[in-house]
Amino acid sequence: MAKGLQGFSWTMLLLFCTIQDLGARAMHTAVEGPGLGQPGDPALLASGRVKRGWVWNQFFVVEEYTGTEPLYVGKIHSDSDEGDGSIKYTISGEGAGTIFLIDEITGDIHATERLDREQKTFYTLRAQARDRQTDQLLEPESEFIIKVQDINDSEPRFLEGPYIGSVAELSPIGTSVMQVMASDADDPTYGSSARVVYSVLEGEQHFTVDSKTGVIRTAVADLDRETQDRYEVVIRATDMAGQLGGLSGSTTVTIVITDVNDNPPRFPQKMYQFSIVETAPVGTAIGRVKAEDSDVGENTDMTYQVKDEEGVEMFKVTTDSNTQEAVITVQKPLDYESKKVHTVVVEALNKFVDPRFVDLGTFRDQTIVRVSVLDVDEPPEFRPPSNLMEVQEDVHVGSVVGVVTALDPDTANHPVRYAIDRSTDAERIFDIDANTGAIVTGKVLDRETAGWHNITVLAMEADNHSQVSRASLRIRILDVNDNPPELATPYEAAVCEDAKPGQLIQTISVVDRDEPQSGHRFYFTLAPEATNNHHFSLLDIKDNTAAVHTQRMGFNRQEQDVYLLPILVVDSGPPALSSTGTLTIRVCGCDSNGAIQSCNSTAYVVSATLSPGALIALLVCILILVVLVLLILTLKRHHKSHLTSEDDEDMRDNVIKYNDEGGGEQDTEAYDMSALRSLYDFSEIKGSDGGGGPGDGGLSGNPASELHALPQWVQSPDLDFSVFRDYICKKVEQADEDLSVPPYDSFQTYAFEGSDSPVPSLSSINTWSSGSEQDFSYLGGWGPRFRQLAALYAGRRGEEDSEES
């Protein structure tokens, strides 16, 4: 090559050391430098080629070095190094300065720590050559690797343990159980350190293991779970392909033997004995038996059955799914008197049978169960158990309807007594003979009222009434012809005035409460009292109905509007009964088409000419008119009352009601007199206005003091009371004319003193005499009601006399 070099030219020396096999080796390789020189470079002209500054290979160091001195790894060197110490060698990267150290002058690399390949297989570092004075890189740094060389220092390990496998019992030889695998941490690509082989240390009598794959297989074919249900097998793994000096590891494998149905059920006993009372109801459990099975799980599931014919009829066997026991129950009522001991053959068999083991024998077993029936005191039994009796409805009271029979099933055969449960025959229609069981009628029967009777008959032991049996008895009442036929409805028919002879008017039918076995047959004729009838005819249609036809031409409502036709109905008996019914026929006016227009009967006309909808509409209209009239009257009365209250002054405002006795005329605080005084204008009467003596009607004594002591109501000749008289008369007239105004019972007018009173006036109004001139002794003769008043005035008179004296 004719090109010059750039920078310094480097040369790398590689040393490889191996302690065990190879020793220490050094390799030196010179290649081209990393850069090219400029044209005219002396080095290029002198040699004609370019050298590579670095020479690289991998460094190797053995793991687990146990020496006391640092382990020499290798050496780096630059071609420009002249040995004068001007170049400084450094390294950086993984483990630089801690695990790996370099001599700055020589470039030798040593490992100062013990390395483990299983933890880290190689280290990546970078090398630099620097000027010792300036610490500048003389060449770009380069990367190199130090690999850790493996030695056989790790034994195989079973990482997935503990191992548990299973295999069915009686499996053939070579049946695969499970696979185990061991792992070796050594380098599988270097030597045989990681080559593992397997072997059995314990349990080789029953199991084997494949040396390469680790698959465990059965070594025998007679593995029996009932003998031993699990095995502990120890498996060993050895590296170095099993050669001498290889490392090994082991694990314990638990192998569970699973069950197969290879054992039939077996009863521990060949005979079982049970006892039960004869009155035990159907379904009562007698006892339990169980067949043993050495298998487990579903292989022990069994079914039981009764094998003999007698046992199948009397007893039933079921399987308890929880305990796998046979439950024996009563299937038919037991009877001690008929059979005291029953023998039952019970068979047990597996529910799931494996066809591979059928040749081992039958998977079933049998045992005998003896059932002893215990005697108890039983109630009487009805024989035969017929529950239907029939009796004619016309039998006399005390007639025998039928006889019931009951017997004591016990060997003692106690006598039986009979009775009727009165809750089923509260009306006591039937009675029963307590000794014979004969049922007789207690009342008159009527099929039309009750055609069936359900009663309960009791049968009990004569000396032990607690032993009672019950039997339901149905008594049917047979019909006799005791009810005459009757018309189905009260028939009413209509015939037009212009009806023609032979025209059908009405078809009639009858009802009969009797129910003869051969069915009803009725006969129709006109009653004897209608034999002279020439208006209508009766035709028996022979199907238990009859038709009524007209016999003449035309009818006249004015002459006769209603015809009563008596009809005689007779049944077929026996005995034949009859009744007479009346058909009412009305004569009506019809139109040309024969439709009825009117009849003399108002109700019939309305019903014939107006439909129900028209009648309802008519009633609604009448109701609306009544409501409107009532509303108008109410409004008118309310309006008149309102006008009267506005126009008139109600004098009741001045009426004051007193329920207690007042304080007299001197009491001016009891009520306000201004309301009354405001209506009139009375002048004050003085002594000078009234004249002189008492004969003139003046006041004697001091007139001024008398006026102030007692108010004086004096009729002045100048006052005109015609206004008040007219007002009162107007009010009376209005009250008399208006009947809606209630009377004013409490309204009274005191404008004038009354007259014609049998009692003289007690008031001082309209009197010119003083109180001293009056004699009140006559008040004592008025009776008890005026006793207090007489005492007051009589006492006042005495005081005045004493003053005068």
Coordinates of N, CA, C and O in Angstrom, one line a residue, residues 279-410:
T279 N -99.2 -51.9 62.6 CA -99.9 -50.7 62.2 C -99.0 -49.6 61.5 O -99.5 -48.5 61.3
A280 N -97.8 -50.0 61.3 CA -96.9 -49.0 60.7 C -97.4 -48.6 59.3 O -97.8 -49.5 58.5
P281 N -97.5 -47.3 59.0 CA -98.1 -46.9 57.7 C -97.1 -47.2 56.6 O -95.9 -47.4 56.8
V282 N -97.6 -47.2 55.4 CA -96.8 -47.4 54.2 C -95.8 -46.3 54.1 O -96.1 -45.1 54.3
G283 N -94.5 -46.7 53.8 CA -93.4 -45.8 53.7 C -92.6 -45.7 55.0 O -91.5 -45.1 55.0
T284 N -93.0 -46.5 56.1 CA -92.2 -46.5 57.3 C -90.9 -47.2 57.1 O -90.9 -48.3 56.5
A285 N -89.8 -46.7 57.5 CA -88.5 -47.4 57.4 C -88.4 -48.5 58.5 O -88.6 -48.2 59.6
I286 N -88.0 -49.7 58.0 CA -87.8 -50.8 58.9 C -86.4 -50.9 59.4 O -86.2 -51.1 60.6
G287 N -85.4 -50.7 58.6 CA -84.0 -50.7 59.0 C -83.1 -50.5 57.8 O -83.5 -50.2 56.7
R288 N -81.8 -50.5 58.1 CA -80.8 -50.2 57.1 C -79.7 -51.3 57.1 O -79.3 -51.8 58.2
V289 N -79.2 -51.7 55.9 CA -78.1 -52.6 55.8 C -77.1 -52.0 54.8 O -77.5 -51.2 53.9
K290 N -75.8 -52.4 54.9 CA -74.8 -51.8 54.0 C -73.8 -52.9 53.6 O -73.3 -53.6 54.4
A291 N -73.5 -52.9 52.3 CA -72.5 -53.8 51.8 C -71.2 -53.0 51.8 O -71.2 -51.8 51.4
E292 N -70.1 -53.6 52.2 CA -68.8 -53.0 52.2 C -68.1 -53.1 50.8 O -68.2 -54.1 50.2
D293 N -67.3 -52.1 50.5 CA -66.5 -52.1 49.2 C -65.2 -51.5 49.5 O -65.1 -50.4 50.0
S294 N -64.1 -52.2 49.1 CA -62.8 -51.8 49.4 C -62.4 -50.6 48.5 O -61.4 -49.9 48.8
D295 N -63.1 -50.4 47.5 CA -62.7 -49.3 46.6 C -63.1 -48.0 47.2 O -63.7 -47.9 48.3
V296 N -62.8 -46.9 46.5 CA -63.1 -45.5 47.0 C -63.8 -44.8 45.9 O -63.8 -45.2 44.8
G297 N -64.4 -43.6 46.3 CA -65.0 -42.7 45.4 C -66.2 -43.3 44.7 O -67.0 -44.0 45.4
E298 N -66.4 -43.0 43.5 CA -67.6 -43.5 42.8 C -67.6 -45.0 42.6 O -68.6 -45.6 42.3
N299 N -66.4 -45.6 42.8 CA -66.4 -47.1 42.6 C -67.1 -47.8 43.8 O -67.3 -49.0 43.7
T300 N -67.5 -47.0 44.8 CA -68.2 -47.6 45.9 C -69.7 -47.4 45.8 O -70.5 -47.8 46.7
D301 N -70.1 -46.6 44.8 CA -71.5 -46.3 44.6 C -72.3 -47.6 44.3 O -71.9 -48.4 43.4
M302 N -73.4 -47.9 45.1 CA -74.1 -49.1 44.9 C -75.6 -48.9 44.8 O -76.1 -47.8 45.2
T303 N -76.2 -49.9 44.2 CA -77.7 -49.9 44.2 C -78.1 -51.2 44.8 O -77.4 -52.2 44.7
Y304 N -79.3 -51.1 45.5 CA -79.9 -52.3 46.2 C -81.2 -52.6 45.6 O -81.9 -51.7 45.1
Q305 N -81.6 -53.9 45.6 CA -82.8 -54.3 45.1 C -83.3 -55.6 45.8 O -82.5 -56.3 46.4
V306 N -84.6 -55.8 45.8 CA -85.2 -57.0 46.4 C -85.3 -58.0 45.4 O -85.9 -57.8 44.3
K307 N -84.8 -59.2 45.7 CA -84.8 -60.3 44.7 C -86.0 -61.2 44.7 O -86.4 -61.7 43.7
D308 N -86.5 -61.5 45.9 CA -87.6 -62.5 45.9 C -88.9 -61.8 45.7 O -89.1 -60.6 45.9
E309 N -89.9 -62.6 45.2 CA -91.2 -62.1 44.8 C -92.0 -61.6 46.0 O -92.7 -60.5 46.0
E310 N -92.0 -62.3 47.1 CA -92.7 -61.9 48.3 C -92.2 -60.5 48.8 O -93.0 -59.6 49.2
G311 N -90.9 -60.4 48.9 CA -90.3 -59.2 49.3 C -90.6 -58.0 48.5 O -90.9 -56.9 48.9
V312 N -90.7 -58.2 47.1 CA -91.0 -57.1 46.2 C -92.4 -56.6 46.4 O -92.6 -55.4 46.3
E313 N -93.3 -57.5 46.8 CA -94.7 -57.1 47.0 C -94.9 -56.3 48.3 O -95.6 -55.3 48.4
M314 N -94.2 -56.7 49.4 CA -94.4 -56.1 50.7 C -93.5 -55.0 51.1 O -93.8 -54.1 51.9
F315 N -92.3 -55.0 50.5 CA -91.2 -54.1 51.0 C -90.6 -53.4 49.8 O -90.6 -53.9 48.7
K316 N -89.9 -52.3 50.1 CA -89.2 -51.5 49.1 C -87.9 -51.2 49.6 O -87.7 -50.9 50.8
V317 N -86.8 -51.2 48.7 CA -85.5 -50.9 49.1 C -85.0 -49.8 48.3 O -85.1 -49.8 47.1
T318 N -84.5 -48.8 49.0 CA -83.9 -47.6 48.3 C -82.4 -47.4 48.8 O -82.1 -48.0 49.8
T319 N -81.7 -46.6 48.1 CA -80.3 -46.4 48.4 C -80.1 -45.0 48.9 O -80.5 -44.0 48.3
D320 N -79.5 -44.9 50.1 CA -79.1 -43.6 50.6 C -77.8 -43.1 49.9 O -76.7 -43.7 50.1
S321 N -77.9 -42.1 49.1 CA -76.8 -41.6 48.3 C -75.6 -41.1 49.2 O -74.5 -41.1 48.7
N322 N -75.9 -40.7 50.4 CA -74.8 -40.1 51.3 C -74.1 -41.2 52.0 O -72.8 -41.2 52.1
T323 N -74.7 -42.2 52.4 CA -74.1 -43.3 53.2 C -74.0 -44.6 52.4 O -73.3 -45.5 52.9
Q324 N -74.5 -44.7 51.2 CA -74.5 -45.9 50.4 C -75.1 -47.1 51.2 O -74.7 -48.2 51.1
E325 N -76.2 -46.8 52.0 CA -76.9 -47.9 52.7 C -78.2 -48.2 52.0 O -78.8 -47.4 51.3
A326 N -78.7 -49.4 52.3 CA -79.9 -49.9 51.8 C -81.0 -49.6 52.8 O -80.9 -50.1 54.0
V327 N -82.0 -48.8 52.5 CA -83.1 -48.4 53.4 C -84.3 -49.3 53.0 O -84.8 -49.2 51.9
I328 N -84.8 -50.1 54.0 CA -85.9 -51.0 53.7 C -87.1 -50.4 54.3 O -87.2 -50.0 55.5
T329 N -88.2 -50.2 53.5 CA -89.4 -49.5 53.9 C -90.6 -50.4 53.6 O -90.5 -51.3 52.8
V330 N -91.7 -50.1 54.3 CA -93.0 -50.9 54.1 C -93.6 -50.4 52.8 O -93.8 -49.2 52.7
Q331 N -94.0 -51.3 52.0 CA -94.7 -50.9 50.7 C -96.1 -51.3 50.7 O -96.9 -50.7 50.0
K332 N -96.5 -52.2 51.6 CA -97.9 -52.7 51.7 C -98.3 -52.9 53.1 O -97.4 -53.3 53.9
P333 N -99.5 -52.5 53.6 CA -99.8 -52.7 55.0 C -99.6 -54.1 55.5 O -99.9 -55.1 54.8
L334 N -99.0 -54.2 56.7 CA -98.7 -55.5 57.3 C -99.9 -55.9 58.2 O -100.7 -55.1 58.7
D335 N -100.0 -57.2 58.4 CA -101.0 -57.8 59.2 C -100.4 -59.0 60.0 O -100.0 -60.0 59.5
Y336 N -100.4 -58.8 61.3 CA -99.9 -59.8 62.2 C -100.7 -61.1 62.1 O -100.1 -62.2 62.2
E337 N -102.0 -60.9 62.0 CA -102.8 -62.1 62.0 C -102.6 -62.9 60.7 O -102.9 -64.1 60.7
S338 N -102.2 -62.3 59.6 CA -102.0 -63.0 58.4 C -100.7 -63.6 58.3 O -100.5 -64.8 57.9
K339 N -99.6 -62.9 58.6 CA -98.3 -63.4 58.6 C -97.4 -62.7 59.6 O -97.4 -61.4 59.6
K340 N -96.7 -63.4 60.4 CA -95.9 -62.9 61.5 C -94.5 -62.6 61.1 O -93.9 -61.7 61.7
V341 N -93.9 -63.3 60.2 CA -92.5 -63.1 59.8 C -92.4 -63.1 58.3 O -93.0 -63.9 57.6
H342 N -91.6 -62.1 57.8 CA -91.4 -62.0 56.3 C -89.9 -62.1 56.1 O -89.0 -61.6 56.8
T343 N -89.5 -62.8 55.0 CA -88.1 -63.0 54.7 C -87.9 -62.3 53.3 O -88.6 -62.6 52.3
V344 N -86.8 -61.4 53.3 CA -86.6 -60.6 52.2 C -85.1 -60.8 51.8 O -84.2 -60.8 52.6
V345 N -84.9 -61.0 50.5 CA -83.5 -61.2 49.9 C -83.1 -59.9 49.3 O -83.8 -59.4 48.3
V346 N -82.1 -59.3 49.8 CA -81.6 -58.0 49.3 C -80.3 -58.2 48.6 O -79.4 -58.9 49.1
E347 N -80.1 -57.6 47.4 CA -78.9 -57.7 46.6 C -78.3 -56.3 46.4 O -79.0 -55.4 46.2
A348 N -76.9 -56.3 46.6 CA -76.2 -55.1 46.4 C -75.3 -55.3 45.2 O -74.6 -56.3 45.0
L349 N -75.2 -54.3 44.3 CA -74.3 -54.3 43.1 C -73.8 -53.0 42.8 O -74.4 -51.9 43.1
N350 N -72.5 -53.0 42.3 CA -71.9 -51.7 42.0 C -72.6 -51.0 40.9 O -73.1 -51.6 39.9
K351 N -72.7 -49.6 41.0 CA -73.4 -48.9 40.0 C -72.5 -48.7 38.7 O -73.0 -48.7 37.6
F352 N -71.2 -48.6 38.9 CA -70.3 -48.4 37.8 C -69.3 -49.6 37.8 O -68.5 -49.8 38.7
V353 N -69.4 -50.4 36.7 CA -68.6 -51.6 36.6 C -67.6 -51.4 35.5 O -68.0 -51.0 34.4
D354 N -66.3 -51.7 35.7 CA -65.3 -51.5 34.7 C -65.2 -52.9 34.0 O -64.9 -53.9 34.6
P355 N -65.4 -52.8 32.7 CA -65.4 -54.1 31.9 C -64.0 -54.7 31.9 O -63.9 -55.9 31.6
R356 N -63.0 -54.0 32.2 CA -61.6 -54.6 32.2 C -61.4 -55.7 33.3 O -60.6 -56.5 33.2
F357 N -62.3 -55.5 34.3 CA -62.1 -56.4 35.5 C -63.3 -57.3 35.7 O -63.5 -57.8 36.8
V358 N -64.1 -57.5 34.7 CA -65.2 -58.4 34.8 C -64.8 -59.9 35.1 O -65.4 -60.6 35.9
D359 N -63.6 -60.2 34.6 CA -63.1 -61.6 34.8 C -62.7 -61.8 36.3 O -62.4 -63.0 36.6
L360 N -62.6 -60.8 37.1 CA -62.2 -61.0 38.5 C -63.4 -61.6 39.3 O -63.2 -62.0 40.4
G361 N -64.6 -61.5 38.8 CA -65.8 -62.1 39.5 C -67.0 -61.2 39.4 O -66.9 -60.1 38.8
T362 N -68.1 -61.7 39.9 CA -69.3 -60.9 39.9 C -69.3 -59.8 40.9 O -68.9 -60.0 42.0
F363 N -69.7 -58.6 40.5 CA -69.6 -57.4 41.3 C -71.0 -57.2 42.0 O -71.6 -56.1 41.9
R364 N -71.5 -58.2 42.7 CA -72.7 -58.1 43.5 C -72.7 -59.1 44.6 O -71.9 -60.1 44.6
D365 N -73.6 -58.9 45.6 CA -73.6 -59.8 46.7 C -75.0 -59.7 47.3 O -75.8 -58.7 47.1
Q366 N -75.5 -60.8 48.0 CA -76.8 -60.9 48.5 C -76.8 -61.2 50.0 O -75.8 -61.8 50.5
T367 N -77.9 -60.8 50.7 CA -78.0 -61.1 52.1 C -79.5 -61.3 52.4 O -80.4 -60.9 51.6
I368 N -79.9 -61.9 53.5 CA -81.2 -62.2 53.9 C -81.6 -61.3 55.0 O -80.9 -61.2 56.0
V369 N -82.8 -60.7 54.9 CA -83.4 -59.8 55.9 C -84.7 -60.4 56.4 O -85.6 -60.6 55.6
R370 N -84.8 -60.7 57.7 CA -86.0 -61.3 58.4 C -86.7 -60.1 59.1 O -86.1 -59.4 59.9
V371 N -88.0 -59.9 58.7 CA -88.8 -58.8 59.3 C -89.9 -59.5 60.2 O -90.7 -60.3 59.6
S372 N -89.9 -59.2 61.5 CA -90.9 -59.8 62.4 C -92.0 -58.7 62.6 O -91.7 -57.6 62.9
V373 N -93.2 -59.1 62.4 CA -94.4 -58.2 62.6 C -94.9 -58.3 64.0 O -95.2 -59.5 64.5
L374 N -95.0 -57.2 64.7 CA -95.5 -57.2 66.1 C -97.0 -56.9 66.1 O -97.5 -56.0 65.4
D375 N -97.7 -57.6 67.0 CA -99.1 -57.5 67.1 C -99.4 -56.2 68.0 O -98.8 -56.0 69.0
V376 N -100.5 -55.5 67.5 CA -101.0 -54.3 68.3 C -102.5 -54.4 68.3 O -103.1 -55.1 67.4
D377 N -103.1 -53.6 69.2 CA -104.6 -53.6 69.2 C -105.0 -52.6 68.1 O -104.8 -51.4 68.2
E378 N -105.7 -53.2 67.2 CA -106.1 -52.4 66.0 C -107.6 -52.0 66.1 O -108.4 -52.8 66.7
P379 N -108.0 -50.9 65.5 CA -109.4 -50.6 65.4 C -110.2 -51.5 64.5 O -109.6 -52.2 63.6
P380 N -111.5 -51.5 64.6 CA -112.3 -52.4 63.7 C -112.2 -52.0 62.3 O -111.9 -50.8 61.9
E381 N -112.4 -52.9 61.4 CA -112.3 -52.7 60.0 C -113.7 -52.9 59.3 O -114.4 -53.9 59.7
F382 N -114.1 -52.0 58.4 CA -115.4 -52.1 57.7 C -115.2 -53.2 56.6 O -114.3 -53.1 55.8
R383 N -116.2 -54.1 56.6 CA -116.3 -55.1 55.6 C -117.7 -55.3 55.1 O -118.6 -55.5 56.0
P384 N -118.0 -55.3 53.8 CA -117.1 -54.9 52.8 C -117.0 -53.4 52.7 O -117.9 -52.7 53.3
P385 N -116.1 -52.8 52.1 CA -115.9 -51.3 52.2 C -116.8 -50.6 51.2 O -116.4 -49.6 50.6
S386 N -118.0 -51.0 50.9 CA -118.9 -50.3 50.0 C -119.4 -49.0 50.7 O -119.7 -49.0 51.9
N387 N -119.4 -47.9 50.0 CA -119.7 -46.6 50.5 C -120.9 -45.9 49.9 O -121.1 -44.7 49.9
L388 N -121.8 -46.7 49.2 CA -123.0 -46.2 48.5 C -124.2 -46.9 48.9 O -124.3 -48.1 48.9
M389 N -125.3 -46.1 49.3 CA -126.6 -46.7 49.6 C -127.7 -45.8 48.9 O -127.4 -44.6 48.7
E390 N -128.8 -46.4 48.7 CA -129.9 -45.7 48.0 C -131.2 -45.9 48.8 O -131.4 -47.0 49.4
V391 N -132.1 -44.9 48.8 CA -133.4 -45.0 49.5 C -134.4 -44.1 48.8 O -134.0 -43.0 48.3
Q392 N -135.6 -44.5 48.8 CA -136.7 -43.7 48.2 C -137.0 -42.5 49.1 O -137.0 -42.6 50.3
E393 N -137.4 -41.4 48.4 CA -137.6 -40.2 49.2 C -138.9 -40.3 50.0 O -139.1 -39.5 50.9
D394 N -139.8 -41.2 49.6 CA -141.1 -41.2 50.3 C -141.2 -42.3 51.4 O -142.3 -42.6 51.9
V395 N -140.0 -42.8 51.9 CA -140.1 -43.8 52.9 C -140.5 -43.1 54.2 O -140.2 -41.9 54.4
H396 N -141.0 -43.9 55.1 CA -141.4 -43.4 56.4 C -140.2 -43.2 57.3 O -139.1 -43.8 57.1
V397 N -140.3 -42.3 58.3 CA -139.3 -42.1 59.3 C -139.0 -43.4 60.1 O -140.0 -44.1 60.5
G398 N -137.8 -43.8 60.2 CA -137.4 -45.1 60.9 C -137.2 -46.2 59.9 O -136.8 -47.3 60.3
S399 N -137.3 -46.0 58.6 CA -137.1 -47.0 57.6 C -135.6 -47.3 57.5 O -134.8 -46.4 57.6
V400 N -135.3 -48.5 57.2 CA -133.8 -48.9 57.1 C -133.3 -48.6 55.8 O -133.9 -48.9 54.7
V401 N -132.2 -47.9 55.8 CA -131.5 -47.5 54.5 C -130.5 -48.5 54.1 O -130.4 -48.9 52.9
G402 N -129.8 -49.1 55.1 CA -128.8 -50.1 54.8 C -128.1 -50.5 56.1 O -128.4 -49.9 57.2
V403 N -127.2 -51.4 56.0 CA -126.4 -51.9 57.2 C -125.0 -51.9 56.9 O -124.5 -52.3 55.8
V404 N -124.2 -51.3 57.8 CA -122.7 -51.3 57.7 C -122.2 -52.4 58.7 O -122.8 -52.6 59.8
T405 N -121.1 -53.0 58.3 CA -120.5 -54.1 59.1 C -119.0 -53.8 59.3 O -118.3 -53.5 58.4
A406 N -118.6 -53.9 60.6 CA -117.2 -53.8 60.9 C -116.8 -54.9 61.9 O -117.6 -55.3 62.7
L407 N -115.6 -55.4 61.7 CA -115.1 -56.5 62.6 C -113.7 -56.1 63.2 O -113.0 -55.4 62.6
D408 N -113.5 -56.7 64.4 CA -112.2 -56.4 65.0 C -111.2 -57.4 64.4 O -111.3 -58.6 64.5
P409 N -110.1 -56.9 63.8 CA -109.1 -57.8 63.2 C -108.2 -58.5 64.1 O -107.5 -59.4 63.7
D410 N -108.2 -58.1 65.4 CA -107.4 -58.8 66.4 C -107.9 -60.2 66.7 O -109.1 -60.5 66.5

